[in-house]
Coordinates of C-alpha atoms in Angstrom, one line a residue:
Chain A
M1 CA 144.7 155.2 -63.8
T2 CA 148.5 156.0 -63.7
V3 CA 149.9 159.5 -63.3
T4 CA 153.2 160.2 -65.0
A5 CA 156.0 162.1 -63.4
E6 CA 155.7 164.7 -66.0
K7 CA 152.1 165.3 -65.1
L8 CA 152.9 165.7 -61.4
T9 CA 155.7 168.2 -62.1
E10 CA 153.6 170.1 -64.7
T11 CA 153.4 173.8 -64.0
P12 CA 149.7 174.6 -63.2
T13 CA 148.0 176.7 -65.9
Q14 CA 147.0 180.2 -65.0
T15 CA 143.6 180.2 -63.3
P16 CA 141.2 182.5 -65.3
L17 CA 139.8 185.6 -63.7
V18 CA 136.1 186.3 -63.7
T19 CA 134.2 189.4 -62.8
M20 CA 131.6 188.8 -60.0
R21 CA 129.1 191.6 -59.9
L22 CA 127.6 191.2 -56.4
W23 CA 124.7 193.2 -54.9
R24 CA 126.0 195.0 -51.8
G25 CA 123.6 196.8 -49.5
D26 CA 120.7 196.5 -47.1
A27 CA 117.3 198.0 -46.5
T28 CA 118.7 201.5 -46.7
G29 CA 120.0 201.0 -50.2
G30 CA 122.7 199.3 -52.3
C31 CA 124.5 198.8 -55.6
F32 CA 126.4 196.3 -57.6
V33 CA 130.1 196.0 -56.9
D34 CA 132.5 194.3 -59.2
Y35 CA 135.1 191.9 -57.9
E36 CA 137.8 190.3 -60.1
V37 CA 138.5 186.9 -58.8
E38 CA 140.0 183.5 -59.8
A39 CA 137.6 180.7 -60.8
S40 CA 139.0 177.2 -61.2
E41 CA 137.6 174.5 -63.4
G42 CA 134.6 172.7 -61.9
E43 CA 133.7 175.4 -59.5
V44 CA 130.2 176.5 -58.7
V45 CA 129.1 180.1 -58.2
L46 CA 129.1 179.7 -54.4
D47 CA 132.7 178.7 -54.5
V48 CA 133.7 181.9 -56.3
V49 CA 131.5 184.0 -54.0
H50 CA 133.3 182.5 -51.0
R51 CA 136.6 183.3 -52.7
V52 CA 135.4 186.9 -52.9
Q53 CA 134.5 186.8 -49.3
A54 CA 137.8 185.3 -48.3
T55 CA 140.0 187.6 -50.3
Q56 CA 138.3 190.9 -51.0
A57 CA 135.0 191.4 -49.1
P58 CA 135.1 189.8 -45.6
D59 CA 131.9 191.6 -44.7
L60 CA 129.9 190.1 -47.6
A61 CA 126.7 188.5 -46.3
V62 CA 125.8 185.2 -48.0
R63 CA 123.7 182.4 -46.6
W64 CA 124.7 178.9 -47.2
N65 CA 124.9 175.5 -45.5
C66 CA 125.4 172.2 -47.3
K67 CA 126.9 173.2 -50.7
A68 CA 125.2 170.1 -52.1
G69 CA 121.7 171.4 -53.2
K70 CA 120.0 169.8 -50.2
C71 CA 119.5 172.6 -47.7
G72 CA 118.1 175.3 -49.9
S73 CA 120.0 178.1 -48.2
C74 CA 122.0 179.7 -51.0
S75 CA 119.1 180.9 -53.2
A76 CA 119.9 184.0 -55.2
E77 CA 119.5 185.4 -58.7
V78 CA 122.4 184.5 -60.9
N79 CA 122.4 186.6 -64.1
G80 CA 118.7 187.4 -63.4
R81 CA 117.5 183.8 -62.9
P82 CA 116.6 182.4 -59.5
R83 CA 119.0 179.6 -58.7
L84 CA 120.9 177.8 -56.0
M85 CA 124.4 179.2 -56.1
C86 CA 125.8 175.9 -55.0
M87 CA 124.3 174.1 -57.9
T88 CA 125.2 176.6 -60.6
R89 CA 128.5 175.7 -62.3
M90 CA 130.6 178.5 -63.5
S91 CA 131.1 176.7 -66.8
T92 CA 127.4 177.0 -67.6
L93 CA 127.5 180.8 -67.5
P94 CA 128.5 182.9 -70.6
P95 CA 132.3 183.2 -70.6
G96 CA 133.9 186.6 -70.7
E97 CA 130.9 188.3 -69.1
A98 CA 130.4 189.5 -65.5
V99 CA 128.4 187.1 -63.4
T100 CA 125.6 189.2 -61.8
I101 CA 124.3 188.0 -58.4
A102 CA 121.5 189.7 -56.6
P103 CA 119.4 188.6 -53.6
M104 CA 115.9 187.1 -54.2
K105 CA 113.7 189.9 -55.4
T106 CA 110.4 188.7 -53.9
F107 CA 111.6 189.0 -50.2
P108 CA 112.9 191.9 -48.1
I109 CA 116.6 192.3 -48.0
L110 CA 118.6 191.7 -44.8
K111 CA 122.1 192.3 -46.2
D112 CA 123.9 191.8 -49.5
L113 CA 122.7 188.5 -50.9
V114 CA 120.6 187.5 -47.8
S115 CA 116.9 187.8 -47.9
D116 CA 114.3 187.6 -45.1
V117 CA 112.1 184.7 -46.1
S118 CA 109.9 184.6 -43.0
F119 CA 106.8 185.4 -45.2
N120 CA 107.0 181.7 -46.1
Y121 CA 106.9 180.6 -42.5
V122 CA 103.8 182.6 -41.9
V123 CA 102.1 180.9 -44.8
A124 CA 103.3 177.5 -43.7
R125 CA 101.5 177.9 -40.4
Q126 CA 98.2 178.6 -42.1
I127 CA 97.9 175.2 -43.6
P128 CA 96.5 172.5 -41.3
P129 CA 98.9 169.5 -41.1
L130 CA 97.9 165.9 -41.9
A131 CA 94.8 164.7 -40.0
P132 CA 94.9 161.0 -40.4
R133 CA 91.9 158.7 -40.3
P134 CA 91.6 156.5 -37.2
R135 CA 94.0 153.7 -36.9
E136 CA 93.1 150.1 -37.9
A137 CA 92.2 147.5 -35.3
D138 CA 95.8 146.4 -34.8
G139 CA 96.9 150.0 -34.2
T140 CA 98.6 150.6 -37.5
H141 CA 98.1 152.8 -40.5
R142 CA 98.4 150.7 -43.7
I143 CA 99.1 152.5 -47.0
A144 CA 99.6 150.7 -50.3
Q145 CA 102.7 151.8 -52.1
V146 CA 100.8 153.0 -55.1
D147 CA 98.8 155.3 -52.8
I148 CA 101.9 157.1 -51.5
D149 CA 104.1 157.1 -54.6
R150 CA 102.4 160.2 -56.0
V151 CA 103.0 162.4 -53.0
Q152 CA 106.6 161.3 -52.5
E153 CA 107.6 163.8 -55.3
F154 CA 106.3 166.7 -53.2
H155 CA 108.4 165.5 -50.2
K156 CA 111.6 166.2 -52.2
C157 CA 111.1 170.0 -51.6
I158 CA 114.1 171.5 -49.9
E159 CA 112.3 174.9 -49.2
C160 CA 114.8 177.0 -51.1
F161 CA 111.9 179.3 -52.0
L162 CA 113.1 179.8 -55.5
C163 CA 109.6 179.0 -56.8
Q164 CA 108.2 181.7 -54.4
D165 CA 110.9 184.1 -55.7
V166 CA 110.1 183.6 -59.4
C167 CA 106.3 183.5 -59.0
H168 CA 105.2 186.8 -60.6
V169 CA 102.0 186.9 -58.5
I170 CA 104.1 188.0 -55.5
R171 CA 107.3 189.0 -57.2
D172 CA 105.7 191.8 -59.1
H173 CA 102.7 192.5 -56.9
E174 CA 103.7 192.8 -53.2
G175 CA 100.1 193.3 -52.1
N176 CA 99.2 189.8 -53.3
K177 CA 101.3 188.4 -50.4
A178 CA 98.3 189.0 -48.2
H179 CA 96.2 186.5 -50.0
F180 CA 98.4 184.2 -52.1
A181 CA 100.4 181.4 -50.6
G182 CA 102.7 180.7 -53.5
P183 CA 103.9 177.5 -55.3
R184 CA 105.8 176.0 -52.5
F185 CA 102.7 175.9 -50.4
F186 CA 100.5 174.5 -53.2
V187 CA 103.0 171.7 -53.3
R188 CA 102.5 171.3 -49.5
A189 CA 98.8 171.4 -49.8
A190 CA 98.8 168.9 -52.7
A191 CA 100.9 166.5 -50.6
L192 CA 98.3 166.7 -47.9
E193 CA 95.2 166.7 -50.1
M194 CA 96.4 163.6 -52.1
H195 CA 97.5 161.8 -49.0
P196 CA 95.6 158.5 -48.6
L197 CA 95.1 158.9 -44.8
D198 CA 94.1 162.5 -44.7
T199 CA 90.6 163.4 -43.6
L200 CA 90.6 167.2 -44.2
D201 CA 89.3 169.0 -47.3
R202 CA 91.5 172.1 -47.8
R203 CA 89.8 173.2 -51.0
P204 CA 87.9 176.0 -49.3
L205 CA 91.1 177.2 -47.8
L206 CA 92.9 177.0 -51.1
R207 CA 90.2 178.9 -52.9
H208 CA 89.4 181.6 -50.4
H209 CA 92.6 182.2 -48.4
L210 CA 95.6 180.8 -50.2
G211 CA 94.8 182.3 -53.6
L212 CA 95.0 179.3 -55.8
A213 CA 93.1 181.1 -58.5
Y214 CA 95.8 183.8 -58.7
C215 CA 98.2 181.3 -60.2
N216 CA 98.0 181.6 -64.0
I217 CA 100.1 178.4 -64.5
T218 CA 103.0 180.1 -66.3
K219 CA 105.2 177.2 -65.0
C220 CA 108.1 179.4 -63.9
C221 CA 108.1 177.6 -60.5
T222 CA 108.6 174.3 -62.3
E223 CA 111.4 175.8 -64.4
V224 CA 113.4 176.9 -61.3
C225 CA 112.8 174.0 -59.0
P226 CA 116.3 172.6 -58.2
V227 CA 115.0 169.2 -57.2
G228 CA 112.8 168.8 -60.3
I229 CA 109.3 168.8 -58.8
K230 CA 106.7 169.2 -61.5
I231 CA 105.0 171.9 -59.4
T232 CA 102.5 173.1 -62.0
D233 CA 101.5 169.8 -63.6
N234 CA 101.5 167.6 -60.6
S235 CA 100.4 169.9 -57.7
I236 CA 98.9 173.2 -58.8
I237 CA 96.8 172.0 -61.8
P238 CA 95.5 169.0 -59.9
L239 CA 94.5 171.3 -57.0
K240 CA 92.8 173.7 -59.4
E241 CA 90.9 170.7 -60.8
R242 CA 89.9 169.7 -57.3
V243 CA 88.6 173.2 -56.7
V244 CA 86.6 172.9 -59.9
D245 CA 85.2 169.6 -58.6
G246 CA 84.0 171.4 -55.5
Y247 CA 82.8 174.7 -56.8
F248 CA 82.4 174.9 -60.6
D249 CA 81.2 171.5 -61.8
P250 CA 77.5 170.7 -61.5
I251 CA 78.1 167.1 -62.7
A252 CA 80.6 166.5 -59.9
W253 CA 78.1 168.0 -57.4
L254 CA 75.4 165.7 -58.6
G255 CA 77.7 162.8 -58.4
R256 CA 78.5 163.6 -54.8
K257 CA 74.8 163.9 -54.0
I258 CA 73.9 160.6 -55.6
R259 CA 76.8 158.5 -54.2
R260 CA 76.6 160.2 -50.8
K261 CA 80.2 159.7 -50.2
P262 CA 81.4 160.6 -46.7
A263 CA 82.7 164.1 -47.0
R264 CA 86.1 165.1 -45.6
T265 CA 86.1 167.8 -43.0
P266 CA 86.3 171.1 -44.8
V267 CA 88.9 173.6 -43.7
T268 CA 87.5 177.1 -44.2
E269 CA 89.9 179.2 -42.1
P270 CA 93.7 179.3 -42.0
L271 CA 95.3 178.1 -38.8
A272 CA 97.4 181.2 -38.1
P273 CA 96.8 184.8 -39.0
Q274 CA 97.8 185.9 -42.4
A275 CA 100.6 188.3 -43.0
T276 CA 99.5 191.9 -43.1
A277 CA 100.8 194.9 -45.0
G278 CA 103.2 197.0 -42.9
A279 CA 102.6 200.6 -42.2
N280 CA 104.8 201.6 -45.1
G281 CA 103.9 198.7 -47.3
P282 CA 102.3 199.2 -50.7
R283 CA 98.6 198.8 -51.3
P284 CA 97.4 195.6 -53.0
G285 CA 98.0 195.8 -56.7
R286 CA 100.8 198.4 -56.6
R287 CA 104.2 197.5 -57.9
S288 CA 106.9 196.4 -55.6
P289 CA 109.7 198.8 -54.6
G290 CA 112.3 196.9 -56.5
E291 CA 110.6 197.2 -59.8
A292 CA 111.2 199.5 -62.7
Chain W
M1 CA 103.8 154.6 -27.9
S2 CA 103.1 158.1 -29.2
T3 CA 100.9 158.4 -32.2
L4 CA 100.5 161.2 -34.8
E5 CA 97.2 162.1 -33.1
Q6 CA 98.7 162.2 -29.6
R7 CA 101.6 164.3 -30.7
A8 CA 99.4 167.4 -31.2
P9 CA 101.1 170.4 -29.5
A10 CA 99.6 171.3 -26.2
V11 CA 100.0 175.0 -26.9
A12 CA 99.3 176.6 -30.3
P13 CA 102.4 178.1 -31.8
S14 CA 102.5 181.9 -31.7
P15 CA 102.5 183.5 -35.1
I16 CA 105.7 184.9 -36.5
P17 CA 105.2 188.6 -37.0
V18 CA 105.8 189.5 -40.6
H19 CA 105.1 192.9 -42.2
L20 CA 104.7 193.0 -45.9
G21 CA 106.1 195.7 -48.0
G22 CA 109.7 195.4 -46.7
V23 CA 112.5 196.9 -48.8
R24 CA 113.6 194.5 -51.4
G25 CA 117.2 194.0 -52.5
G26 CA 118.6 194.2 -56.0
P27 CA 118.3 196.9 -58.6
K28 CA 115.1 198.6 -59.8
A29 CA 115.1 196.8 -63.1
A30 CA 112.4 194.8 -64.8
T31 CA 114.9 192.0 -65.2
L32 CA 118.5 191.2 -64.9
R33 CA 118.3 188.4 -67.5
R34 CA 120.7 188.9 -70.4
D35 CA 119.7 185.8 -72.4
R36 CA 117.2 186.0 -75.3
W37 CA 114.1 185.5 -73.1
W38 CA 112.0 187.3 -75.6
V39 CA 112.4 184.7 -78.4
A40 CA 109.8 182.3 -76.9
P41 CA 107.0 184.9 -76.6
V42 CA 107.8 186.2 -80.1
L43 CA 107.6 182.7 -81.6
T44 CA 104.4 182.0 -79.7
V45 CA 102.7 185.2 -80.8
S46 CA 103.7 184.6 -84.4
A47 CA 102.5 181.0 -84.5
L48 CA 99.2 181.7 -82.7
L49 CA 98.4 184.8 -84.8
A50 CA 99.3 182.8 -88.0
F51 CA 96.8 180.1 -87.0
V52 CA 94.1 182.5 -85.9
G53 CA 94.5 184.5 -89.1
Y54 CA 94.4 181.4 -91.3
S55 CA 91.6 179.7 -89.5
T56 CA 89.4 182.8 -89.6
W57 CA 90.1 183.3 -93.3
A58 CA 89.3 179.6 -93.9
A59 CA 86.2 179.6 -91.8
F60 CA 84.7 182.5 -93.8
Q61 CA 85.5 181.1 -97.2
N62 CA 82.6 178.7 -97.1
R63 CA 83.8 176.8 -100.2
D64 CA 86.5 174.3 -101.2
Y65 CA 86.1 172.4 -97.9
Y66 CA 85.0 169.1 -99.3
V67 CA 86.5 166.7 -101.9
G68 CA 83.6 164.5 -102.9
A69 CA 82.6 161.8 -105.3
A70 CA 83.2 163.9 -108.4
M71 CA 86.9 163.6 -107.6
H72 CA 86.6 160.0 -106.3
R73 CA 87.4 161.0 -102.8
D74 CA 85.6 161.7 -99.5
Y75 CA 87.6 164.4 -97.7
L76 CA 85.9 166.9 -95.4
S77 CA 88.0 169.7 -93.9
P78 CA 88.3 169.4 -90.1
F79 CA 87.3 173.1 -89.9
Y80 CA 83.9 172.2 -91.3
S81 CA 83.3 168.9 -89.6
P82 CA 80.6 168.0 -88.5
C83 CA 78.9 169.9 -91.3
I84 CA 75.5 170.3 -89.6
T85 CA 73.9 173.3 -91.4
A86 CA 71.5 173.1 -94.3
N87 CA 73.8 175.1 -96.5
C88 CA 76.6 172.4 -96.2
Q89 CA 77.9 170.7 -99.2
V90 CA 77.9 167.3 -97.4
K91 CA 77.0 164.8 -94.8
F92 CA 75.4 164.6 -91.4
G93 CA 72.1 166.1 -92.6
P94 CA 70.9 169.6 -91.6
V95 CA 70.7 169.8 -87.8
I96 CA 70.7 173.6 -88.2
G97 CA 68.1 174.8 -90.7
S98 CA 68.4 177.1 -93.7
W99 CA 68.2 180.2 -91.5
W100 CA 71.9 179.7 -91.0
Q101 CA 73.3 181.5 -94.0
I102 CA 77.0 182.0 -93.2
S103 CA 79.7 179.5 -93.1
P104 CA 79.1 176.4 -91.0
A105 CA 82.6 176.5 -89.8
I106 CA 81.8 179.5 -87.6
L107 CA 79.3 177.3 -85.7
I108 CA 81.7 174.4 -85.4
L109 CA 85.0 176.1 -84.5
I110 CA 83.5 177.5 -81.2
F111 CA 84.1 174.2 -79.5
P112 CA 87.7 173.4 -80.5
L113 CA 88.5 177.1 -80.0
G114 CA 87.1 177.0 -76.5
F115 CA 88.9 173.8 -75.7
R116 CA 92.3 175.3 -76.7
L117 CA 91.5 178.7 -75.2
T118 CA 90.9 177.2 -71.8
C119 CA 93.7 174.6 -72.1
Y120 CA 96.2 174.8 -69.3
Y121 CA 99.1 174.8 -71.8
Y122 CA 97.7 177.5 -74.1
R123 CA 96.8 179.6 -71.0
R124 CA 100.5 179.5 -70.1
S125 CA 101.4 180.5 -73.6
Y126 CA 99.1 183.4 -74.1
Y127 CA 99.4 184.7 -70.6
R128 CA 103.1 184.9 -71.2
S129 CA 103.2 186.1 -74.8
F130 CA 100.1 188.2 -75.3
L131 CA 99.3 189.5 -71.8
W132 CA 102.9 189.6 -70.6
A133 CA 101.9 188.3 -67.2
P134 CA 104.9 187.6 -67.1
P135 CA 106.6 187.7 -70.5
A136 CA 109.2 185.3 -69.2
C137 CA 110.3 183.9 -65.9
A138 CA 112.0 186.6 -63.7
V139 CA 110.9 189.3 -66.1
A140 CA 108.5 191.9 -64.6
D141 CA 104.8 191.8 -65.5
A142 CA 103.6 194.5 -67.9
R143 CA 100.6 195.5 -65.8
P144 CA 100.6 197.0 -62.3
R145 CA 97.5 195.1 -61.2
Y146 CA 97.0 191.4 -61.2
S147 CA 94.2 189.1 -60.0
G148 CA 94.9 186.0 -62.0
E149 CA 92.0 183.7 -62.7
S150 CA 90.1 184.7 -59.6
R151 CA 87.7 187.2 -61.2
F152 CA 85.6 187.7 -64.3
P153 CA 86.3 187.0 -67.1
L154 CA 89.2 184.6 -66.4
I155 CA 87.3 182.7 -63.7
F156 CA 85.6 181.1 -66.7
Q157 CA 88.8 179.2 -67.4
N158 CA 87.3 176.7 -64.9
V159 CA 85.0 175.4 -67.6
H160 CA 87.9 173.7 -69.4
R161 CA 86.6 170.2 -68.6
Y162 CA 83.3 170.8 -70.4
F163 CA 85.2 171.9 -73.5
F164 CA 87.2 168.7 -73.0
Y165 CA 84.0 166.7 -73.2
F166 CA 83.0 168.5 -76.4
G167 CA 86.6 167.9 -77.7
V168 CA 86.2 164.2 -77.2
I169 CA 82.9 164.3 -79.2
F170 CA 84.7 166.2 -82.0
N171 CA 87.5 163.7 -82.0
V172 CA 85.1 160.8 -82.5
I173 CA 83.6 162.7 -85.5
L174 CA 87.0 163.5 -86.9
T175 CA 88.1 159.9 -86.5
Y176 CA 85.0 159.0 -88.5
D177 CA 86.1 161.4 -91.1
A178 CA 89.5 159.7 -91.2
V179 CA 87.8 156.4 -91.7
E180 CA 85.7 157.9 -94.5
A181 CA 88.9 159.1 -96.1
F182 CA 89.7 155.5 -97.0
R183 CA 86.6 155.6 -99.3
F184 CA 87.3 156.2 -103.0
P185 CA 83.8 156.4 -104.5
G186 CA 84.0 155.4 -108.2
D187 CA 87.7 154.6 -108.0
G188 CA 87.9 151.1 -106.6
G189 CA 85.9 151.6 -103.4
I190 CA 88.6 151.5 -100.7
G191 CA 92.2 152.7 -100.9
V192 CA 94.8 155.0 -99.4
G193 CA 95.7 158.4 -100.8
V194 CA 98.0 161.0 -99.4
G195 CA 94.9 162.8 -98.1
T196 CA 93.9 159.6 -96.2
L197 CA 97.2 159.6 -94.4
I198 CA 96.9 163.2 -93.6
F199 CA 93.4 162.6 -92.1
V200 CA 94.6 159.6 -90.0
V201 CA 97.5 161.6 -88.6
N202 CA 95.1 164.5 -87.9
A203 CA 92.8 162.2 -85.9
V204 CA 95.7 160.6 -84.0
L205 CA 97.2 163.9 -83.0
L206 CA 93.8 165.3 -81.9
W207 CA 93.3 162.2 -79.7
L208 CA 96.8 162.6 -78.3
Y209 CA 96.1 166.2 -77.5
S210 CA 92.8 165.5 -75.8
L211 CA 94.0 162.5 -73.8
S212 CA 97.1 164.3 -72.6
C213 CA 94.8 167.1 -71.3
H214 CA 95.2 167.9 -67.6
S215 CA 91.5 167.8 -67.0
C216 CA 91.3 164.4 -68.6
R217 CA 94.1 163.1 -66.4
H218 CA 92.3 164.5 -63.3
L219 CA 88.9 163.1 -64.3
C220 CA 90.2 159.7 -65.2
G221 CA 92.0 159.1 -62.0
G222 CA 93.9 162.1 -60.6
Q223 CA 91.0 163.1 -58.3
V224 CA 91.3 159.7 -56.4
N225 CA 93.4 159.7 -53.3
S226 CA 93.5 156.0 -52.8
F227 CA 94.7 154.4 -56.1
S228 CA 94.7 150.9 -54.5
S229 CA 90.9 151.1 -54.1
H230 CA 90.4 152.2 -57.7
P231 CA 92.7 149.9 -59.8
I232 CA 91.1 150.7 -63.1
R233 CA 91.3 154.4 -62.7
Y234 CA 94.8 154.1 -61.5
A235 CA 95.8 152.1 -64.6
V236 CA 94.2 154.8 -66.8
W237 CA 95.9 157.6 -64.8
K238 CA 99.2 155.9 -65.0
R239 CA 99.0 155.6 -68.8
L240 CA 97.8 159.2 -69.3
T241 CA 100.6 160.7 -67.1
P242 CA 103.4 160.2 -69.7
L243 CA 101.1 161.7 -72.4
N244 CA 100.4 164.6 -70.1
R245 CA 104.1 165.4 -69.9
R246 CA 104.1 165.9 -73.7
H247 CA 100.9 168.0 -73.7
M248 CA 102.7 171.0 -75.1
L249 CA 104.1 169.0 -78.0
F250 CA 100.7 167.5 -78.8
A251 CA 99.1 170.9 -78.5
W252 CA 101.4 172.4 -81.2
M253 CA 101.5 169.4 -83.4
S254 CA 97.7 169.0 -83.5
L255 CA 97.3 172.7 -84.1
F256 CA 99.6 172.7 -87.0
W257 CA 98.3 169.5 -88.5
V258 CA 94.6 170.5 -88.3
A259 CA 95.4 173.7 -90.3
F260 CA 97.6 171.7 -92.7
T261 CA 94.7 169.2 -93.3
D262 CA 92.4 172.1 -94.1
V263 CA 95.1 173.5 -96.5
Y264 CA 95.4 170.1 -98.2
V265 CA 91.7 169.7 -98.6
R266 CA 91.3 173.2 -99.9
L267 CA 94.0 172.7 -102.5
V268 CA 92.6 169.4 -103.7
A269 CA 89.0 170.7 -103.7
S270 CA 90.0 173.8 -105.7
G271 CA 91.8 171.7 -108.3
A272 CA 95.2 173.3 -107.5
I273 CA 96.7 169.9 -106.8
H274 CA 95.8 166.3 -107.4
D275 CA 95.5 163.9 -104.5
P276 CA 97.7 160.9 -105.4
K277 CA 96.3 157.4 -104.6
L278 CA 99.0 155.3 -103.0
F279 CA 97.3 151.9 -103.1

């Protein structure tokens, strides 16, 4: 492509101003603050937030790392929808309106747009990792490609926790965090349960401790997943069906008895203690503090 | 050489202290969404109420559900098939005796209704639009308490696969009805009318809806961890998966079409319209 001299000497057009309405505050309180800032063509929300930080609000707290939708750090709520700021183009937002950015609602706030997501790490530690069957005679584990293809989808997860944020089971009911793992960890459990080498049966854990039955499959987690994992269809519903196999289906029970298949080792207790409600935390079933 | 088994940590990791109930950020609003998130629940409520209203009315009519030999056709409304009570106008013979006095459709519709009521797609739809749990993504639940499908009565959603089995039986019967719709008694024997095409499309859509069901996908192969050891189940699972992605589409299309088929039969049976014979 050739660039003419006229193009090179062309006066740049005026960069349009946008209003960024950012949540400013911490655990003691906060409010939205409007910032008028330039936004160039092709920019994403995170670019413009950084411009606010560079030009008008140097103390603005925003978590980010890769700016490429791979690290899952810049999760926030853009115009009320959980999204990665680095993957949300400004051109996709309604023109002429303020862009509202709030921290993830489901987790406690640290400062401004940064949330404390450590709840997820507690849940992660409760799920037993892969327990592979013994190696073959030549010391290897052989897996056919068709056996591993299905769980590869689940390994795409970048742990942005947007699915956890949008899940109403914990978003609107803080008390459920004590007995509900959330979509991200159902994806994790599905990856382990469907793994061809695994020898554990996590269904008792899913039913009694991780709260699989609390999910009412409204598919919001699938809608917000930035890497396109079909969380509900490919992990949660198959897990629910596996729980039905184990607990609610007499024909499946009879089949197991007749065939006498070697059972996998059931996991009945989580590995690490579950999170507990703090002294000032709400009772189970009560609405969260950030709710109308 | 280290192995996965050998790499087990010597000391168990200490748990991260987390206290629930921390102060959340953002405003105290039910939602910050400014788009028209309410459109989908409104459309869903409207469509489902319209279907429930029509099907209830049609089920209690107990007439105009069969176009028989007098009109040189063999069309039985899917709402009344299989017609198994003694007071039926047609077919199958009385499985249920004359003590059943009300419309046979009441007896039959329990199974398709149960299949759709416990269907994973419809659950999503009515949880969102009727129960507002939640009404839309990132919009607050309407109720302060929530236990999902962990308790009575919603724990009974787990019977979905049994309704699926019944659904398959009904599909076989409705496929038989579609084949019967090619019969033109007293009018050349075999042919194709507009009604025939409607019945064939109805059977196809119901099969697509049933085969795209999540329980079907699981039972046919999804429950297997090692596909390479079960090649036939893998082949079936692989073919059902693309259908499963369109389960919502088939759910709505089959719902609409089964009602449309009943409307058509009802109009022809009552003499309001004539069923044209195409060839």
